[in-house]
């Protein structure tokens, strides 16, 4: 669908927008697995589709208008707010995304289990989207991750616990986890998770070249642990950031003056 056609739909109700969209030829079914029923489910599917198709401006406008007239709570509400923050970051609206995190995600992130993946993921996206260090609530994220590492969790949630430890720079806890969780042969998802944990540990230690190598080997297979294309794009960003940090700074050479 052309940009002109999309713009003509911006002010229509979400249901009408969805009816006018062309059928998806290759849907990311994993992206809709979390929830797809009811009005918020339709908004969730729409957000995934817009992210997958690179329609950031249109997704931002339609989802933003839908959210503006609603309130909510719980895991589904947190996740749809995560999608909106991703749109905001995609448009360079960093402060809007931070405010959304503080208002809609942080209250749940560290007191409930409604944001076990969304909170660490969005904190990292915020961190990677600004060139300068900024104060983010890594202490709270770290505390939540340590609490959840001791519980039975899916590999994908554990991956986000490791993300939080990396963000907080807790090398000791990362080392303990790597030692304790060294996988047995044959457990593909667990092996992949452990190797990604090694990559995150290297990143946290500032060993960016090592991190870039490990993440280059593992990130293409991260969907075997879980998550959607939209969620797993973060790990590609981390890989690119590690590679950028590992690259030597260009040396400026002053031309010699003629005698």
mmCIF file with all atom_site columns, N, CA and C in Angstrom, residues 187-227:
data_model
loop_
_atom_site.group_PDB
_atom_site.id
_atom_site.type_symbol
_atom_site.label_atom_id
_atom_site.label_alt_id
_atom_site.label_comp_id
_atom_site.label_asym_id
_atom_site.label_entity_id
_atom_site.label_seq_id
_atom_site.pdbx_PDB_ins_code
_atom_site.Cartn_x
_atom_site.Cartn_y
_atom_site.Cartn_z
_atom_site.occupancy
_atom_site.B_iso_or_equiv
_atom_site.pdbx_formal_charge
_atom_site.auth_seq_id
_atom_site.auth_comp_id
_atom_site.auth_asym_id
_atom_site.auth_atom_id
_atom_site.pdbx_PDB_model_num
ATOM 1   N N  . UNK A 1 187 ? 20.945 -29.808 24.280 1.00 0.00 ? 187 UNK A N  1
ATOM 2   C CA . UNK A 1 187 ? 19.929 -28.838 24.669 1.00 0.00 ? 187 UNK A CA 1
ATOM 3   C C  . UNK A 1 187 ? 20.171 -27.556 23.867 1.00 0.00 ? 187 UNK A C  1
ATOM 4   N N  . UNK A 1 188 ? 19.626 -27.499 22.661 1.00 0.00 ? 188 UNK A N  1
ATOM 5   C CA . UNK A 1 188 ? 19.944 -26.433 21.708 1.00 0.00 ? 188 UNK A CA 1
ATOM 6   C C  . UNK A 1 188 ? 19.626 -25.038 22.256 1.00 0.00 ? 188 UNK A C  1
ATOM 7   N N  . UNK A 1 189 ? 18.414 -24.826 22.760 1.00 0.00 ? 189 UNK A N  1
ATOM 8   C CA . UNK A 1 189 ? 18.037 -23.496 23.248 1.00 0.00 ? 189 UNK A CA 1
ATOM 9   C C  . UNK A 1 189 ? 18.896 -23.089 24.434 1.00 0.00 ? 189 UNK A C  1
ATOM 10  N N  . UNK A 1 190 ? 19.179 -24.045 25.337 1.00 0.00 ? 190 UNK A N  1
ATOM 11  C CA . UNK A 1 190 ? 19.991 -23.742 26.506 1.00 0.00 ? 190 UNK A CA 1
ATOM 12  C C  . UNK A 1 190 ? 21.427 -23.434 26.119 1.00 0.00 ? 190 UNK A C  1
ATOM 13  N N  . UNK A 1 191 ? 21.958 -24.172 25.127 1.00 0.00 ? 191 UNK A N  1
ATOM 14  C CA . UNK A 1 191 ? 23.314 -23.893 24.653 1.00 0.00 ? 191 UNK A CA 1
ATOM 15  C C  . UNK A 1 191 ? 23.400 -22.502 24.037 1.00 0.00 ? 191 UNK A C  1
ATOM 16  N N  . UNK A 1 192 ? 22.395 -22.167 23.232 1.00 0.00 ? 192 UNK A N  1
ATOM 17  C CA . UNK A 1 192 ? 22.370 -20.860 22.591 1.00 0.00 ? 192 UNK A CA 1
ATOM 18  C C  . UNK A 1 192 ? 22.247 -19.750 23.631 1.00 0.00 ? 192 UNK A C  1
ATOM 19  N N  . UNK A 1 193 ? 21.396 -19.961 24.629 1.00 0.00 ? 193 UNK A N  1
ATOM 20  C CA . UNK A 1 193 ? 21.238 -18.981 25.701 1.00 0.00 ? 193 UNK A CA 1
ATOM 21  C C  . UNK A 1 193 ? 22.561 -18.780 26.426 1.00 0.00 ? 193 UNK A C  1
ATOM 22  N N  . UNK A 1 194 ? 23.264 -19.882 26.734 1.00 0.00 ? 194 UNK A N  1
ATOM 23  C CA . UNK A 1 194 ? 24.527 -19.776 27.458 1.00 0.00 ? 194 UNK A CA 1
ATOM 24  C C  . UNK A 1 194 ? 25.564 -19.015 26.642 1.00 0.00 ? 194 UNK A C  1
ATOM 25  N N  . UNK A 1 195 ? 25.622 -19.296 25.364 1.00 0.00 ? 195 UNK A N  1
ATOM 26  C CA . UNK A 1 195 ? 26.590 -18.598 24.511 1.00 0.00 ? 195 UNK A CA 1
ATOM 27  C C  . UNK A 1 195 ? 26.253 -17.110 24.402 1.00 0.00 ? 195 UNK A C  1
ATOM 28  N N  . UNK A 1 196 ? 24.973 -16.780 24.327 1.00 0.00 ? 196 UNK A N  1
ATOM 29  C CA . UNK A 1 196 ? 24.598 -15.364 24.310 1.00 0.00 ? 196 UNK A CA 1
ATOM 30  C C  . UNK A 1 196 ? 24.933 -14.712 25.646 1.00 0.00 ? 196 UNK A C  1
ATOM 31  N N  . UNK A 1 197 ? 24.789 -15.470 26.728 1.00 0.00 ? 197 UNK A N  1
ATOM 32  C CA . UNK A 1 197 ? 25.204 -14.962 28.036 1.00 0.00 ? 197 UNK A CA 1
ATOM 33  C C  . UNK A 1 197 ? 26.689 -14.624 28.053 1.00 0.00 ? 197 UNK A C  1
ATOM 34  N N  . UNK A 1 198 ? 27.507 -15.458 27.401 1.00 0.00 ? 198 UNK A N  1
ATOM 35  C CA . UNK A 1 198 ? 28.940 -15.167 27.290 1.00 0.00 ? 198 UNK A CA 1
ATOM 36  C C  . UNK A 1 198 ? 29.160 -13.868 26.509 1.00 0.00 ? 198 UNK A C  1
ATOM 37  N N  . UNK A 1 199 ? 28.391 -13.688 25.452 1.00 0.00 ? 199 UNK A N  1
ATOM 38  C CA . UNK A 1 199 ? 28.521 -12.468 24.673 1.00 0.00 ? 199 UNK A CA 1
ATOM 39  C C  . UNK A 1 199 ? 28.139 -11.238 25.472 1.00 0.00 ? 199 UNK A C  1
ATOM 40  N N  . UNK A 1 200 ? 27.073 -11.329 26.250 1.00 0.00 ? 200 UNK A N  1
ATOM 41  C CA . UNK A 1 200 ? 26.647 -10.199 27.071 1.00 0.00 ? 200 UNK A CA 1
ATOM 42  C C  . UNK A 1 200 ? 27.654 -9.920  28.175 1.00 0.00 ? 200 UNK A C  1
ATOM 43  N N  . UNK A 1 201 ? 28.256 -10.984 28.713 1.00 0.00 ? 201 UNK A N  1
ATOM 44  C CA . UNK A 1 201 ? 29.285 -10.806 29.751 1.00 0.00 ? 201 UNK A CA 1
ATOM 45  C C  . UNK A 1 201 ? 30.484 -10.059 29.161 1.00 0.00 ? 201 UNK A C  1
ATOM 46  N N  . UNK A 1 202 ? 30.884 -10.439 27.947 1.00 0.00 ? 202 UNK A N  1
ATOM 47  C CA . UNK A 1 202 ? 32.004 -9.757  27.296 1.00 0.00 ? 202 UNK A CA 1
ATOM 48  C C  . UNK A 1 202 ? 31.666 -8.285  27.051 1.00 0.00 ? 202 UNK A C  1
ATOM 49  N N  . UNK A 1 203 ? 30.458 -8.024  26.613 1.00 0.00 ? 203 UNK A N  1
ATOM 50  C CA . UNK A 1 203 ? 30.028 -6.632  26.383 1.00 0.00 ? 203 UNK A CA 1
ATOM 51  C C  . UNK A 1 203 ? 30.109 -5.848  27.681 1.00 0.00 ? 203 UNK A C  1
ATOM 52  N N  . UNK A 1 204 ? 29.572 -6.420  28.765 1.00 0.00 ? 204 UNK A N  1
ATOM 53  C CA . UNK A 1 204 ? 29.556 -5.725  30.057 1.00 0.00 ? 204 UNK A CA 1
ATOM 54  C C  . UNK A 1 204 ? 30.973 -5.445  30.549 1.00 0.00 ? 204 UNK A C  1
ATOM 55  N N  . UNK A 1 205 ? 31.921 -6.326  30.198 1.00 0.00 ? 205 UNK A N  1
ATOM 56  C CA . UNK A 1 205 ? 33.309 -6.155  30.631 1.00 0.00 ? 205 UNK A CA 1
ATOM 57  C C  . UNK A 1 205 ? 34.090 -5.205  29.725 1.00 0.00 ? 205 UNK A C  1
ATOM 58  N N  . UNK A 1 206 ? 33.461 -4.737  28.664 1.00 0.00 ? 206 UNK A N  1
ATOM 59  C CA . UNK A 1 206 ? 34.149 -3.859  27.730 1.00 0.00 ? 206 UNK A CA 1
ATOM 60  C C  . UNK A 1 206 ? 34.990 -4.596  26.711 1.00 0.00 ? 206 UNK A C  1
ATOM 61  N N  . UNK A 1 207 ? 34.845 -5.923  26.646 1.00 0.00 ? 207 UNK A N  1
ATOM 62  C CA . UNK A 1 207 ? 35.564 -6.720  25.642 1.00 0.00 ? 207 UNK A CA 1
ATOM 63  C C  . UNK A 1 207 ? 34.709 -6.770  24.385 1.00 0.00 ? 207 UNK A C  1
ATOM 64  N N  . UNK A 1 208 ? 34.637 -5.652  23.696 1.00 0.00 ? 208 UNK A N  1
ATOM 65  C CA . UNK A 1 208 ? 33.648 -5.491  22.637 1.00 0.00 ? 208 UNK A CA 1
ATOM 66  C C  . UNK A 1 208 ? 33.930 -6.355  21.414 1.00 0.00 ? 208 UNK A C  1
ATOM 67  N N  . UNK A 1 209 ? 35.211 -6.587  21.100 1.00 0.00 ? 209 UNK A N  1
ATOM 68  C CA . UNK A 1 209 ? 35.511 -7.429  19.949 1.00 0.00 ? 209 UNK A CA 1
ATOM 69  C C  . UNK A 1 209 ? 35.053 -8.866  20.216 1.00 0.00 ? 209 UNK A C  1
ATOM 70  N N  . UNK A 1 210 ? 35.319 -9.371  21.416 1.00 0.00 ? 210 UNK A N  1
ATOM 71  C CA . UNK A 1 210 ? 34.847 -10.706 21.785 1.00 0.00 ? 210 UNK A CA 1
ATOM 72  C C  . UNK A 1 210 ? 33.326 -10.757 21.756 1.00 0.00 ? 210 UNK A C  1
ATOM 73  N N  . UNK A 1 211 ? 32.683 -9.723  22.312 1.00 0.00 ? 211 UNK A N  1
ATOM 74  C CA . UNK A 1 211 ? 31.216 -9.673  22.320 1.00 0.00 ? 211 UNK A CA 1
ATOM 75  C C  . UNK A 1 211 ? 30.668 -9.685  20.899 1.00 0.00 ? 211 UNK A C  1
ATOM 76  N N  . UNK A 1 212 ? 31.299 -8.900  20.021 1.00 0.00 ? 212 UNK A N  1
ATOM 77  C CA . UNK A 1 212 ? 30.832 -8.822  18.636 1.00 0.00 ? 212 UNK A CA 1
ATOM 78  C C  . UNK A 1 212 ? 30.942 -10.182 17.948 1.00 0.00 ? 212 UNK A C  1
ATOM 79  N N  . UNK A 1 213 ? 32.039 -10.909 18.200 1.00 0.00 ? 213 UNK A N  1
ATOM 80  C CA . UNK A 1 213 ? 32.221 -12.225 17.580 1.00 0.00 ? 213 UNK A CA 1
ATOM 81  C C  . UNK A 1 213 ? 31.159 -13.205 18.077 1.00 0.00 ? 213 UNK A C  1
ATOM 82  N N  . UNK A 1 214 ? 30.941 -13.237 19.385 1.00 0.00 ? 214 UNK A N  1
ATOM 83  C CA . UNK A 1 214 ? 29.983 -14.191 19.943 1.00 0.00 ? 214 UNK A CA 1
ATOM 84  C C  . UNK A 1 214 ? 28.570 -13.857 19.491 1.00 0.00 ? 214 UNK A C  1
ATOM 85  N N  . UNK A 1 215 ? 28.226 -12.583 19.517 1.00 0.00 ? 215 UNK A N  1
ATOM 86  C CA . UNK A 1 215 ? 26.875 -12.192 19.122 1.00 0.00 ? 215 UNK A CA 1
ATOM 87  C C  . UNK A 1 215 ? 26.656 -12.399 17.627 1.00 0.00 ? 215 UNK A C  1
ATOM 88  N N  . UNK A 1 216 ? 27.712 -12.220 16.835 1.00 0.00 ? 216 UNK A N  1
ATOM 89  C CA . UNK A 1 216 ? 27.581 -12.484 15.396 1.00 0.00 ? 216 UNK A CA 1
ATOM 90  C C  . UNK A 1 216 ? 27.256 -13.951 15.136 1.00 0.00 ? 216 UNK A C  1
ATOM 91  N N  . UNK A 1 217 ? 27.774 -14.839 15.975 1.00 0.00 ? 217 UNK A N  1
ATOM 92  C CA . UNK A 1 217 ? 27.516 -16.267 15.820 1.00 0.00 ? 217 UNK A CA 1
ATOM 93  C C  . UNK A 1 217 ? 26.146 -16.675 16.332 1.00 0.00 ? 217 UNK A C  1
ATOM 94  N N  . UNK A 1 218 ? 25.652 -15.984 17.347 1.00 0.00 ? 218 UNK A N  1
ATOM 95  C CA . UNK A 1 218 ? 24.443 -16.441 18.044 1.00 0.00 ? 218 UNK A CA 1
ATOM 96  C C  . UNK A 1 218 ? 23.175 -15.678 17.682 1.00 0.00 ? 218 UNK A C  1
ATOM 97  N N  . UNK A 1 219 ? 23.286 -14.381 17.445 1.00 0.00 ? 219 UNK A N  1
ATOM 98  C CA . UNK A 1 219 ? 22.092 -13.561 17.237 1.00 0.00 ? 219 UNK A CA 1
ATOM 99  C C  . UNK A 1 219 ? 21.233 -14.030 16.067 1.00 0.00 ? 219 UNK A C  1
ATOM 100 N N  . UNK A 1 220 ? 21.811 -14.490 14.942 1.00 0.00 ? 220 UNK A N  1
ATOM 101 C CA . UNK A 1 220 ? 20.954 -14.968 13.849 1.00 0.00 ? 220 UNK A CA 1
ATOM 102 C C  . UNK A 1 220 ? 20.033 -16.115 14.249 1.00 0.00 ? 220 UNK A C  1
ATOM 103 N N  . UNK A 1 221 ? 20.351 -16.815 15.338 1.00 0.00 ? 221 UNK A N  1
ATOM 104 C CA . UNK A 1 221 ? 19.539 -17.953 15.777 1.00 0.00 ? 221 UNK A CA 1
ATOM 105 C C  . UNK A 1 221 ? 18.715 -17.645 17.016 1.00 0.00 ? 221 UNK A C  1
ATOM 106 N N  . UNK A 1 222 ? 18.657 -16.385 17.432 1.00 0.00 ? 222 UNK A N  1
ATOM 107 C CA . UNK A 1 222 ? 18.005 -16.066 18.703 1.00 0.00 ? 222 UNK A CA 1
ATOM 108 C C  . UNK A 1 222 ? 16.531 -16.456 18.727 1.00 0.00 ? 222 UNK A C  1
ATOM 109 N N  . UNK A 1 223 ? 15.878 -16.518 17.562 1.00 0.00 ? 223 UNK A N  1
ATOM 110 C CA . UNK A 1 223 ? 14.462 -16.896 17.531 1.00 0.00 ? 223 UNK A CA 1
ATOM 111 C C  . UNK A 1 223 ? 14.257 -18.321 18.038 1.00 0.00 ? 223 UNK A C  1
ATOM 112 N N  . UNK A 1 224 ? 15.312 -19.142 18.056 1.00 0.00 ? 224 UNK A N  1
ATOM 113 C CA . UNK A 1 224 ? 15.195 -20.487 18.604 1.00 0.00 ? 224 UNK A CA 1
ATOM 114 C C  . UNK A 1 224 ? 15.009 -20.455 20.118 1.00 0.00 ? 224 UNK A C  1
ATOM 115 N N  . UNK A 1 225 ? 15.401 -19.356 20.744 1.00 0.00 ? 225 UNK A N  1
ATOM 116 C CA . UNK A 1 225 ? 15.145 -19.169 22.177 1.00 0.00 ? 225 UNK A CA 1
ATOM 117 C C  . UNK A 1 225 ? 13.739 -18.631 22.382 1.00 0.00 ? 225 UNK A C  1
ATOM 118 N N  . UNK A 1 226 ? 13.308 -17.748 21.485 1.00 0.00 ? 226 UNK A N  1
ATOM 119 C CA . UNK A 1 226 ? 11.965 -17.188 21.579 1.00 0.00 ? 226 UNK A CA 1
ATOM 120 C C  . UNK A 1 226 ? 11.911 -15.798 20.982 1.00 0.00 ? 226 UNK A C  1
ATOM 121 N N  . UNK A 1 227 ? 10.764 -15.150 21.152 1.00 0.00 ? 227 UNK A N  1
ATOM 122 C CA . UNK A 1 227 ? 10.602 -13.772 20.735 1.00 0.00 ? 227 UNK A CA 1
ATOM 123 C C  . UNK A 1 227 ? 10.195 -13.606 19.285 1.00 0.00 ? 227 UNK A C  1
#
